[in-house]
PDB file of C-alpha atoms in Angstrom:
ATOM      1  CA  MET A   1      45.717  -6.998 -50.801  1.00  0.00           C
ATOM      2  CA  LEU A   2      47.156  -5.566 -47.608  1.00  0.00           C
ATOM      3  CA  ASN A   3      45.562  -7.213 -44.569  1.00  0.00           C
ATOM      4  CA  SER A   4      44.919  -4.125 -42.437  1.00  0.00           C
ATOM      5  CA  ILE A   5      43.033  -2.249 -45.157  1.00  0.00           C
ATOM      6  CA  GLN A   6      39.254  -2.587 -45.366  1.00  0.00           C
ATOM      7  CA  PHE A   7      36.738  -0.965 -47.685  1.00  0.00           C
ATOM      8  CA  GLN A   8      33.672   1.144 -47.117  1.00  0.00           C
ATOM      9  CA  THR A   9      31.183   3.030 -49.251  1.00  0.00           C
ATOM     10  CA  PHE A  10      30.140   6.378 -47.848  1.00  0.00           C
ATOM     11  CA  SER A  11      26.716   7.808 -48.798  1.00  0.00           C
ATOM     12  CA  LEU A  12      27.527  11.471 -49.261  1.00  0.00           C
ATOM     13  CA  PRO A  13      25.153  14.163 -50.582  1.00  0.00           C
ATOM     14  CA  GLY A  14      24.757  13.299 -54.276  1.00  0.00           C
ATOM     15  CA  LEU A  15      27.564  10.730 -54.303  1.00  0.00           C
ATOM     16  CA  ARG A  16      28.397   7.214 -53.197  1.00  0.00           C
ATOM     17  CA  MET A  17      32.102   7.296 -52.437  1.00  0.00           C
ATOM     18  CA  HIS A  18      34.171   4.124 -52.217  1.00  0.00           C
ATOM     19  CA  ALA A  19      37.197   4.299 -49.900  1.00  0.00           C
ATOM     20  CA  ALA A  20      39.954   2.217 -48.326  1.00  0.00           C
ATOM     21  CA  VAL A  21      40.013   2.586 -44.530  1.00  0.00           C
ATOM     22  CA  ALA A  22      42.519   1.470 -41.897  1.00  0.00           C
ATOM     23  CA  GLY A  23      43.463   2.192 -38.313  1.00  0.00           C
ATOM     24  CA  PRO A  24      41.534   2.665 -35.068  1.00  0.00           C
ATOM     25  CA  GLU A  25      38.211   4.432 -35.469  1.00  0.00           C
ATOM     26  CA  ALA A  26      38.983   6.764 -32.582  1.00  0.00           C
ATOM     27  CA  GLY A  27      42.435   7.726 -33.955  1.00  0.00           C
ATOM     28  CA  PRO A  28      43.235  11.163 -35.423  1.00  0.00           C
ATOM     29  CA  LEU A  29      41.656  11.289 -38.896  1.00  0.00           C
ATOM     30  CA  VAL A  30      43.921  11.401 -41.928  1.00  0.00           C
ATOM     31  CA  ILE A  31      42.503  11.783 -45.447  1.00  0.00           C
ATOM     32  CA  LEU A  32      44.809  10.720 -48.342  1.00  0.00           C
ATOM     33  CA  LEU A  33      43.786  11.984 -51.815  1.00  0.00           C
ATOM     34  CA  HIS A  34      45.093  10.357 -55.005  1.00  0.00           C
ATOM     35  CA  GLY A  35      45.644  12.020 -58.379  1.00  0.00           C
ATOM     36  CA  PHE A  36      45.363  11.177 -62.072  1.00  0.00           C
ATOM     37  CA  PRO A  37      45.300   8.418 -63.233  1.00  0.00           C
ATOM     38  CA  GLN A  38      45.493   6.594 -59.921  1.00  0.00           C
ATOM     39  CA  PHE A  39      42.973   5.658 -57.202  1.00  0.00           C
ATOM     40  CA  TRP A  40      43.079   4.830 -53.523  1.00  0.00           C
ATOM     41  CA  TYR A  41      45.600   2.058 -54.264  1.00  0.00           C
ATOM     42  CA  SER A  42      48.443   4.585 -54.687  1.00  0.00           C
ATOM     43  CA  TRP A  43      48.353   5.225 -50.926  1.00  0.00           C
ATOM     44  CA  ARG A  44      48.273   1.577 -49.807  1.00  0.00           C
ATOM     45  CA  ARG A  45      51.728   1.432 -48.214  1.00  0.00           C
ATOM     46  CA  PRO A  46      51.545   4.776 -46.335  1.00  0.00           C
ATOM     47  CA  MET A  47      48.005   3.788 -45.213  1.00  0.00           C
ATOM     48  CA  GLU A  48      49.231   0.665 -43.426  1.00  0.00           C
ATOM     49  CA  GLN A  49      52.084   2.407 -41.693  1.00  0.00           C
ATOM     50  CA  LEU A  50      50.025   5.444 -40.600  1.00  0.00           C
ATOM     51  CA  ALA A  51      47.303   3.121 -39.326  1.00  0.00           C
ATOM     52  CA  GLY A  52      49.927   1.211 -37.377  1.00  0.00           C
ATOM     53  CA  ALA A  53      50.946   4.523 -35.792  1.00  0.00           C
ATOM     54  CA  GLY A  54      47.382   4.999 -34.472  1.00  0.00           C
ATOM     55  CA  PHE A  55      45.823   7.225 -37.153  1.00  0.00           C
ATOM     56  CA  ARG A  56      42.398   6.570 -38.658  1.00  0.00           C
ATOM     57  CA  VAL A  57      43.265   6.637 -42.351  1.00  0.00           C
ATOM     58  CA  ILE A  58      40.873   7.028 -45.246  1.00  0.00           C
ATOM     59  CA  ALA A  59      41.951   6.947 -48.891  1.00  0.00           C
ATOM     60  CA  PRO A  60      38.889   7.487 -51.113  1.00  0.00           C
ATOM     61  CA  ASP A  61      38.396   6.869 -54.776  1.00  0.00           C
ATOM     62  CA  GLN A  62      37.588  10.444 -55.671  1.00  0.00           C
ATOM     63  CA  ARG A  63      34.553  11.409 -57.690  1.00  0.00           C
ATOM     64  CA  GLY A  64      34.548   9.547 -60.999  1.00  0.00           C
ATOM     65  CA  TYR A  65      37.382   7.170 -60.153  1.00  0.00           C
ATOM     66  CA  ASN A  66      37.369   3.381 -59.779  1.00  0.00           C
ATOM     67  CA  LEU A  67      34.358   2.344 -57.656  1.00  0.00           C
ATOM     68  CA  THR A  68      33.036   5.777 -56.702  1.00  0.00           C
ATOM     69  CA  ASP A  69      30.061   7.159 -58.623  1.00  0.00           C
ATOM     70  CA  LYS A  70      30.731   8.658 -62.024  1.00  0.00           C
ATOM     71  CA  THR A  71      28.581  11.698 -61.304  1.00  0.00           C
ATOM     72  CA  PRO A  72      29.474  15.119 -62.659  1.00  0.00           C
ATOM     73  CA  PRO A  73      30.177  17.939 -62.178  1.00  0.00           C
ATOM     74  CA  TYR A  74      33.952  17.706 -61.621  1.00  0.00           C
ATOM     75  CA  ASP A  75      34.658  21.305 -60.775  1.00  0.00           C
ATOM     76  CA  ILE A  76      37.005  22.072 -57.910  1.00  0.00           C
ATOM     77  CA  GLY A  77      34.187  23.354 -55.655  1.00  0.00           C
ATOM     78  CA  THR A  78      32.304  20.076 -55.980  1.00  0.00           C
ATOM     79  CA  LEU A  79      35.453  18.017 -55.431  1.00  0.00           C
ATOM     80  CA  THR A  80      36.332  19.891 -52.232  1.00  0.00           C
ATOM     81  CA  ASP A  81      32.757  19.608 -50.969  1.00  0.00           C
ATOM     82  CA  ASP A  82      33.075  15.823 -51.380  1.00  0.00           C
ATOM     83  CA  ILE A  83      35.977  15.809 -48.888  1.00  0.00           C
ATOM     84  CA  VAL A  84      34.137  18.044 -46.465  1.00  0.00           C
ATOM     85  CA  ASN A  85      31.231  15.611 -46.628  1.00  0.00           C
ATOM     86  CA  LEU A  86      33.572  12.642 -46.208  1.00  0.00           C
ATOM     87  CA  ILE A  87      35.011  14.188 -43.033  1.00  0.00           C
ATOM     88  CA  ARG A  88      31.532  14.785 -41.683  1.00  0.00           C
ATOM     89  CA  ALA A  89      30.459  11.230 -42.610  1.00  0.00           C
ATOM     90  CA  ASN A  90      33.171   9.986 -40.266  1.00  0.00           C
ATOM     91  CA  GLY A  91      31.741  12.029 -37.385  1.00  0.00           C
ATOM     92  CA  ARG A  92      34.541  14.605 -37.475  1.00  0.00           C
ATOM     93  CA  GLU A  93      34.759  18.331 -37.982  1.00  0.00           C
ATOM     94  CA  SER A  94      38.264  18.336 -39.412  1.00  0.00           C
ATOM     95  CA  ALA A  95      41.153  16.092 -40.501  1.00  0.00           C
ATOM     96  CA  CYS A  96      44.786  16.077 -41.515  1.00  0.00           C
ATOM     97  CA  VAL A  97      44.818  16.007 -45.304  1.00  0.00           C
ATOM     98  CA  ALA A  98      47.479  14.890 -47.792  1.00  0.00           C
ATOM     99  CA  GLY A  99      47.156  14.965 -51.552  1.00  0.00           C
ATOM    100  CA  HIS A 100      49.216  13.980 -54.522  1.00  0.00           C
ATOM    101  CA  ASP A 101      48.794  15.303 -58.111  1.00  0.00           C
ATOM    102  CA  TRP A 102      45.078  16.131 -58.566  1.00  0.00           C
ATOM    103  CA  GLY A 103      44.529  15.067 -54.988  1.00  0.00           C
ATOM    104  CA  ALA A 104      46.937  17.807 -54.019  1.00  0.00           C
ATOM    105  CA  GLY A 105      44.909  20.261 -56.086  1.00  0.00           C
ATOM    106  CA  VAL A 106      41.808  19.270 -54.088  1.00  0.00           C
ATOM    107  CA  ALA A 107      43.754  19.513 -50.829  1.00  0.00           C
ATOM    108  CA  TRP A 108      45.000  23.034 -51.632  1.00  0.00           C
ATOM    109  CA  ALA A 109      41.453  24.138 -52.561  1.00  0.00           C
ATOM    110  CA  LEU A 110      40.020  22.552 -49.396  1.00  0.00           C
ATOM    111  CA  ALA A 111      42.511  24.374 -47.179  1.00  0.00           C
ATOM    112  CA  ILE A 112      41.700  27.668 -48.928  1.00  0.00           C
ATOM    113  CA  ALA A 113      37.928  27.377 -49.090  1.00  0.00           C
ATOM    114  CA  HIS A 114      37.342  25.422 -45.848  1.00  0.00           C
ATOM    115  CA  PRO A 115      40.335  26.068 -43.578  1.00  0.00           C
ATOM    116  CA  GLU A 116      38.324  25.002 -40.543  1.00  0.00           C
ATOM    117  CA  ARG A 117      38.191  21.468 -41.952  1.00  0.00           C
ATOM    118  CA  VAL A 118      41.979  21.029 -42.273  1.00  0.00           C
ATOM    119  CA  GLN A 119      44.156  20.588 -39.225  1.00  0.00           C
ATOM    120  CA  ARG A 120      47.401  20.066 -41.105  1.00  0.00           C
ATOM    121  CA  LEU A 121      48.070  19.950 -44.835  1.00  0.00           C
ATOM    122  CA  ALA A 122      50.564  17.881 -46.883  1.00  0.00           C
ATOM    123  CA  ILE A 123      51.069  18.487 -50.586  1.00  0.00           C
ATOM    124  CA  LEU A 124      52.952  16.252 -52.983  1.00  0.00           C
ATOM    125  CA  ASN A 125      54.140  17.578 -56.370  1.00  0.00           C
ATOM    126  CA  VAL A 126      51.462  20.129 -57.185  1.00  0.00           C
ATOM    127  CA  PRO A 127      51.859  23.912 -56.680  1.00  0.00           C
ATOM    128  CA  HIS A 128      49.540  26.365 -54.949  1.00  0.00           C
ATOM    129  CA  PRO A 129      46.563  27.255 -57.234  1.00  0.00           C
ATOM    130  CA  ALA A 130      47.758  30.816 -57.692  1.00  0.00           C
ATOM    131  CA  VAL A 131      51.204  29.666 -58.760  1.00  0.00           C
ATOM    132  CA  ILE A 132      49.997  27.152 -61.382  1.00  0.00           C
ATOM    133  CA  SER A 133      47.381  29.609 -62.693  1.00  0.00           C
ATOM    134  CA  ARG A 134      50.004  32.275 -63.264  1.00  0.00           C
ATOM    135  CA  ALA A 135      52.387  29.790 -64.875  1.00  0.00           C
ATOM    136  CA  LEU A 136      49.752  28.462 -67.312  1.00  0.00           C
ATOM    137  CA  LEU A 137      48.438  31.822 -68.264  1.00  0.00           C
ATOM    138  CA  GLY A 138      51.660  33.182 -69.722  1.00  0.00           C
ATOM    139  CA  GLY A 139      53.971  33.583 -66.765  1.00  0.00           C
ATOM    140  CA  ASN A 140      56.075  30.500 -67.484  1.00  0.00           C
ATOM    141  CA  LEU A 141      56.551  29.404 -71.085  1.00  0.00           C
ATOM    142  CA  ARG A 142      58.392  26.221 -70.096  1.00  0.00           C
ATOM    143  CA  GLN A 143      55.476  25.197 -67.875  1.00  0.00           C
ATOM    144  CA  MET A 144      52.954  25.993 -70.591  1.00  0.00           C
ATOM    145  CA  LEU A 145      54.786  23.621 -72.912  1.00  0.00           C
ATOM    146  CA  ARG A 146      55.005  20.934 -70.236  1.00  0.00           C
ATOM    147  CA  SER A 147      51.254  21.160 -69.662  1.00  0.00           C
ATOM    148  CA  TYR A 148      50.219  20.751 -73.320  1.00  0.00           C
ATOM    149  CA  TYR A 149      48.240  17.641 -72.469  1.00  0.00           C
ATOM    150  CA  ILE A 150      45.638  19.717 -70.643  1.00  0.00           C
ATOM    151  CA  GLY A 151      44.706  21.258 -73.981  1.00  0.00           C
ATOM    152  CA  VAL A 152      44.619  17.820 -75.640  1.00  0.00           C
ATOM    153  CA  PHE A 153      42.211  16.628 -72.971  1.00  0.00           C
ATOM    154  CA  GLN A 154      39.696  19.322 -73.971  1.00  0.00           C
ATOM    155  CA  ILE A 155      39.027  17.415 -77.279  1.00  0.00           C
ATOM    156  CA  PRO A 156      35.828  15.339 -77.070  1.00  0.00           C
ATOM    157  CA  TRP A 157      36.148  11.519 -77.011  1.00  0.00           C
ATOM    158  CA  LEU A 158      39.603  11.396 -78.693  1.00  0.00           C
ATOM    159  CA  PRO A 159      41.689  11.245 -75.540  1.00  0.00           C
ATOM    160  CA  GLU A 160      39.530   8.413 -74.210  1.00  0.00           C
ATOM    161  CA  ARG A 161      40.020   6.504 -77.475  1.00  0.00           C
ATOM    162  CA  LEU A 162      43.762   6.976 -77.485  1.00  0.00           C
ATOM    163  CA  LEU A 163      44.448   6.257 -73.838  1.00  0.00           C
ATOM    164  CA  SER A 164      42.298   3.135 -73.702  1.00  0.00           C
ATOM    165  CA  SER A 165      43.773   1.578 -76.841  1.00  0.00           C
ATOM    166  CA  ASN A 166      45.617  -1.735 -76.583  1.00  0.00           C
ATOM    167  CA  HIS A 167      44.214  -2.419 -73.135  1.00  0.00           C
ATOM    168  CA  TYR A 168      45.174   1.022 -71.774  1.00  0.00           C
ATOM    169  CA  GLN A 169      48.795   0.591 -72.848  1.00  0.00           C
ATOM    170  CA  PRO A 170      49.377   4.325 -73.588  1.00  0.00           C
ATOM    171  CA  LEU A 171      48.171   5.367 -70.117  1.00  0.00           C
ATOM    172  CA  TRP A 172      50.203   2.689 -68.396  1.00  0.00           C
ATOM    173  CA  ARG A 173      53.310   3.547 -70.501  1.00  0.00           C
ATOM    174  CA  ALA A 174      52.967   7.261 -69.588  1.00  0.00           C
ATOM    175  CA  MET A 175      53.094   6.368 -65.886  1.00  0.00           C
ATOM    176  CA  CYS A 176      56.075   4.043 -66.226  1.00  0.00           C
ATOM    177  CA  ASN A 177      58.091   6.272 -68.515  1.00  0.00           C
ATOM    178  CA  SER A 178      57.769   9.250 -66.202  1.00  0.00           C
ATOM    179  CA  ALA A 179      58.730   7.286 -63.066  1.00  0.00           C
ATOM    180  CA  ARG A 180      62.003   5.780 -61.919  1.00  0.00           C
ATOM    181  CA  PRO A 181      62.634   2.390 -63.477  1.00  0.00           C
ATOM    182  CA  GLY A 182      60.876  -0.439 -61.635  1.00  0.00           C
ATOM    183  CA  THR A 183      58.554   1.801 -59.747  1.00  0.00           C
ATOM    184  CA  PHE A 184      55.343   0.229 -61.107  1.00  0.00           C
ATOM    185  CA  THR A 185      54.935  -3.585 -61.301  1.00  0.00           C
ATOM    186  CA  GLU A 186      52.777  -5.935 -63.319  1.00  0.00           C
ATOM    187  CA  GLU A 187      50.604  -6.373 -60.237  1.00  0.00           C
ATOM    188  CA  ASP A 188      50.152  -2.592 -60.175  1.00  0.00           C
ATOM    189  CA  ARG A 189      49.226  -2.672 -63.876  1.00  0.00           C
ATOM    190  CA  ALA A 190      46.478  -5.186 -63.243  1.00  0.00           C
ATOM    191  CA  GLN A 191      45.094  -2.997 -60.460  1.00  0.00           C
ATOM    192  CA  TYR A 192      45.090   0.135 -62.561  1.00  0.00           C
ATOM    193  CA  VAL A 193      43.650  -1.451 -65.685  1.00  0.00           C
ATOM    194  CA  ALA A 194      40.802  -2.810 -63.579  1.00  0.00           C
ATOM    195  CA  ALA A 195      40.111   0.662 -62.185  1.00  0.00           C
ATOM    196  CA  TRP A 196      40.317   2.417 -65.578  1.00  0.00           C
ATOM    197  CA  SER A 197      38.037  -0.214 -67.052  1.00  0.00           C
ATOM    198  CA  GLN A 198      35.165   0.643 -64.718  1.00  0.00           C
ATOM    199  CA  PRO A 199      32.225   1.912 -66.829  1.00  0.00           C
ATOM    200  CA  GLY A 200      32.602   5.650 -67.434  1.00  0.00           C
ATOM    201  CA  ALA A 201      35.774   5.942 -65.368  1.00  0.00           C
ATOM    202  CA  LEU A 202      38.175   7.205 -68.036  1.00  0.00           C
ATOM    203  CA  SER A 203      35.809   9.968 -69.267  1.00  0.00           C
ATOM    204  CA  ALA A 204      35.192  10.950 -65.654  1.00  0.00           C
ATOM    205  CA  MET A 205      38.908  11.125 -64.903  1.00  0.00           C
ATOM    206  CA  ILE A 206      39.532  13.316 -67.928  1.00  0.00           C
ATOM    207  CA  GLY A 207      36.446  15.277 -67.004  1.00  0.00           C
ATOM    208  CA  TRP A 208      38.388  16.830 -64.142  1.00  0.00           C
ATOM    209  CA  TYR A 209      40.725  18.493 -66.659  1.00  0.00           C
ATOM    210  CA  ARG A 210      37.801  19.589 -68.830  1.00  0.00           C
ATOM    211  CA  ALA A 211      36.075  21.182 -65.849  1.00  0.00           C
ATOM    212  CA  LEU A 212      39.284  22.930 -64.871  1.00  0.00           C
ATOM    213  CA  PHE A 213      39.612  24.472 -68.307  1.00  0.00           C
ATOM    214  CA  ARG A 214      36.004  25.668 -68.296  1.00  0.00           C
ATOM    215  CA  ALA A 215      36.392  27.213 -64.809  1.00  0.00           C
ATOM    216  CA  ALA A 216      39.585  29.153 -65.581  1.00  0.00           C
ATOM    217  CA  ASP A 217      37.885  32.517 -65.158  1.00  0.00           C
ATOM    218  CA  PRO A 218      39.246  35.485 -63.232  1.00  0.00           C
ATOM    219  CA  GLY A 219      36.705  35.068 -60.413  1.00  0.00           C
ATOM    220  CA  THR A 220      37.745  31.467 -59.793  1.00  0.00           C
ATOM    221  CA  ARG A 221      41.416  32.392 -59.884  1.00  0.00           C
ATOM    222  CA  ARG A 222      40.940  35.199 -57.393  1.00  0.00           C
ATOM    223  CA  ARG A 223      38.956  32.939 -55.092  1.00  0.00           C
ATOM    224  CA  TYR A 224      41.890  30.536 -54.665  1.00  0.00           C
ATOM    225  CA  ALA A 225      44.686  33.111 -54.691  1.00  0.00           C
ATOM    226  CA  ARG A 226      44.915  33.187 -50.910  1.00  0.00           C
ATOM    227  CA  ARG A 227      47.630  32.626 -48.409  1.00  0.00           C
ATOM    228  CA  ILE A 228      47.333  29.558 -46.207  1.00  0.00           C
ATOM    229  CA  ARG A 229      47.749  29.707 -42.441  1.00  0.00           C
ATOM    230  CA  ILE A 230      47.418  25.971 -41.819  1.00  0.00           C
ATOM    231  CA  PRO A 231      50.763  24.238 -41.141  1.00  0.00           C
ATOM    232  CA  THR A 232      51.727  22.872 -44.533  1.00  0.00           C
ATOM    233  CA  LEU A 233      54.344  20.406 -45.723  1.00  0.00           C
ATOM    234  CA  ILE A 234      55.306  20.241 -49.396  1.00  0.00           C
ATOM    235  CA  LEU A 235      57.148  17.144 -50.661  1.00  0.00           C
ATOM    236  CA  TRP A 236      58.522  17.464 -54.173  1.00  0.00           C
ATOM    237  CA  GLY A 237      60.278  15.046 -56.564  1.00  0.00           C
ATOM    238  CA  GLU A 238      62.475  17.318 -58.674  1.00  0.00           C
ATOM    239  CA  ARG A 239      62.454  15.001 -61.730  1.00  0.00           C
ATOM    240  CA  ASP A 240      58.773  15.654 -62.361  1.00  0.00           C
ATOM    241  CA  ILE A 241      58.484  15.897 -66.162  1.00  0.00           C
ATOM    242  CA  ALA A 242      55.214  17.865 -65.959  1.00  0.00           C
ATOM    243  CA  LEU A 243      55.775  20.364 -63.148  1.00  0.00           C
ATOM    244  CA  GLY A 244      58.958  22.340 -62.563  1.00  0.00           C
ATOM    245  CA  VAL A 245      60.502  22.595 -59.094  1.00  0.00           C
ATOM    246  CA  GLU A 246      60.390  26.389 -59.382  1.00  0.00           C
ATOM    247  CA  LEU A 247      56.627  26.096 -58.807  1.00  0.00           C
ATOM    248  CA  ALA A 248      57.257  24.366 -55.501  1.00  0.00           C
ATOM    249  CA  LYS A 249      59.543  27.190 -54.374  1.00  0.00           C
ATOM    250  CA  GLU A 250      57.009  29.816 -55.354  1.00  0.00           C
ATOM    251  CA  SER A 251      54.304  27.955 -53.491  1.00  0.00           C
ATOM    252  CA  VAL A 252      56.128  28.326 -50.157  1.00  0.00           C
ATOM    253  CA  ASN A 253      55.602  32.080 -50.503  1.00  0.00           C
ATOM    254  CA  TRP A 254      51.844  31.449 -50.144  1.00  0.00           C
ATOM    255  CA  LEU A 255      52.260  29.747 -46.750  1.00  0.00           C
ATOM    256  CA  GLU A 256      52.231  31.334 -43.318  1.00  0.00           C
ATOM    257  CA  ASP A 257      53.662  28.193 -41.808  1.00  0.00           C
ATOM    258  CA  GLY A 258      55.236  25.992 -44.471  1.00  0.00           C
ATOM    259  CA  GLN A 259      58.106  23.729 -45.244  1.00  0.00           C
ATOM    260  CA  LEU A 260      59.375  22.397 -48.589  1.00  0.00           C
ATOM    261  CA  ILE A 261      61.350  19.148 -48.753  1.00  0.00           C
ATOM    262  CA  ARG A 262      62.896  18.380 -52.162  1.00  0.00           C
ATOM    263  CA  TYR A 263      63.950  14.977 -53.548  1.00  0.00           C
ATOM    264  CA  PRO A 264      66.437  15.570 -56.383  1.00  0.00           C
ATOM    265  CA  ASP A 265      66.497  11.943 -57.574  1.00  0.00           C
ATOM    266  CA  ASN A 266      62.775  11.362 -57.594  1.00  0.00           C
ATOM    267  CA  THR A 267      59.923  12.056 -59.958  1.00  0.00           C
ATOM    268  CA  HIS A 268      56.301  13.084 -59.862  1.00  0.00           C
ATOM    269  CA  TRP A 269      55.435   9.632 -58.390  1.00  0.00           C
ATOM    270  CA  ILE A 270      57.085  10.015 -55.014  1.00  0.00           C
ATOM    271  CA  VAL A 271      54.351   8.139 -53.078  1.00  0.00           C
ATOM    272  CA  ASP A 272      55.175   5.051 -55.196  1.00  0.00           C
ATOM    273  CA  GLU A 273      58.934   5.631 -55.299  1.00  0.00           C
ATOM    274  CA  LEU A 274      59.451   6.590 -51.633  1.00  0.00           C
ATOM    275  CA  PRO A 275      56.550   5.178 -49.622  1.00  0.00           C
ATOM    276  CA  ASP A 276      58.525   4.839 -46.415  1.00  0.00           C
ATOM    277  CA  GLU A 277      59.985   8.354 -46.611  1.00  0.00           C
ATOM    278  CA  VAL A 278      56.615   9.850 -47.495  1.00  0.00           C
ATOM    279  CA  THR A 279      55.049   8.005 -44.560  1.00  0.00           C
ATOM    280  CA  ARG A 280      57.756   9.177 -42.179  1.00  0.00           C
ATOM    281  CA  GLN A 281      57.265  12.794 -43.174  1.00  0.00           C
ATOM    282  CA  LEU A 282      53.480  12.589 -42.970  1.00  0.00           C
ATOM    283  CA  GLN A 283      53.560  10.884 -39.590  1.00  0.00           C
ATOM    284  CA  THR A 284      55.888  13.532 -38.179  1.00  0.00           C
ATOM    285  CA  HIS A 285      53.867  16.410 -39.700  1.00  0.00           C
ATOM    286  CA  PHE A 286      50.486  15.039 -38.613  1.00  0.00           C
ATOM    287  CA  ALA A 287      51.569  14.062 -35.100  1.00  0.00           C
ATOM    288  CA  VAL A 288      52.435  17.558 -33.950  1.00  0.00           C
TER     289      VAL A 288
END
């Protein structure tokens, strides 16, 4: 494992959260949020470089993932409160926040519900909540078809059975087949299988999707249909098989101070495919 990264368990209200930490304790705080089906490990290379630039970097295993408690609920309000509590547990009032995939969903929601906690925001390959809600509720047939798996995840126990079969081969294959060739290695596979094999982890991970479906009511949608004033950077791999680039362009319209950088040759997994480029963009954005 990378030498500059250490590990810490934070005792938050109702949750013990495991996290990778790096960088000087007095440095500007950066929180890096992973998505499905990853864990803190997806941020390992940006972590080291950001820490070397003087940031205090924390990449948690989010609620239900890897070594963090498998404690429901997994609704977006609870997930954002976890990050507020993580910031406070580090003696800070706010942080720069970056998120990829579901981590980006939490980052968007955090910036909307708790703007005072976010100094600067970076989003990787997930649209603004209002944009994805409209797309999934009939505004974008292509996106509805792309997101069919969300419906599949609502079925009890069957997704867990399918994805964990043959030593998690279907889940691993889904990652590899949707990324550029050679992005994920056998070492990565060992790390991910170990995380997915933690007791209760797979059901907890899928539980995020189940909670999202249950909370798709008009009140929740209105709550997160807000413009964001925080300086925001969106990085987007255009070859994302699950999320169309048109959603990224629409998301910019929800930003008072935003920038979109597109990567035509890259996929959903841009943290893994372009770790140096992602780090460079984050460092520039967070240093201002």
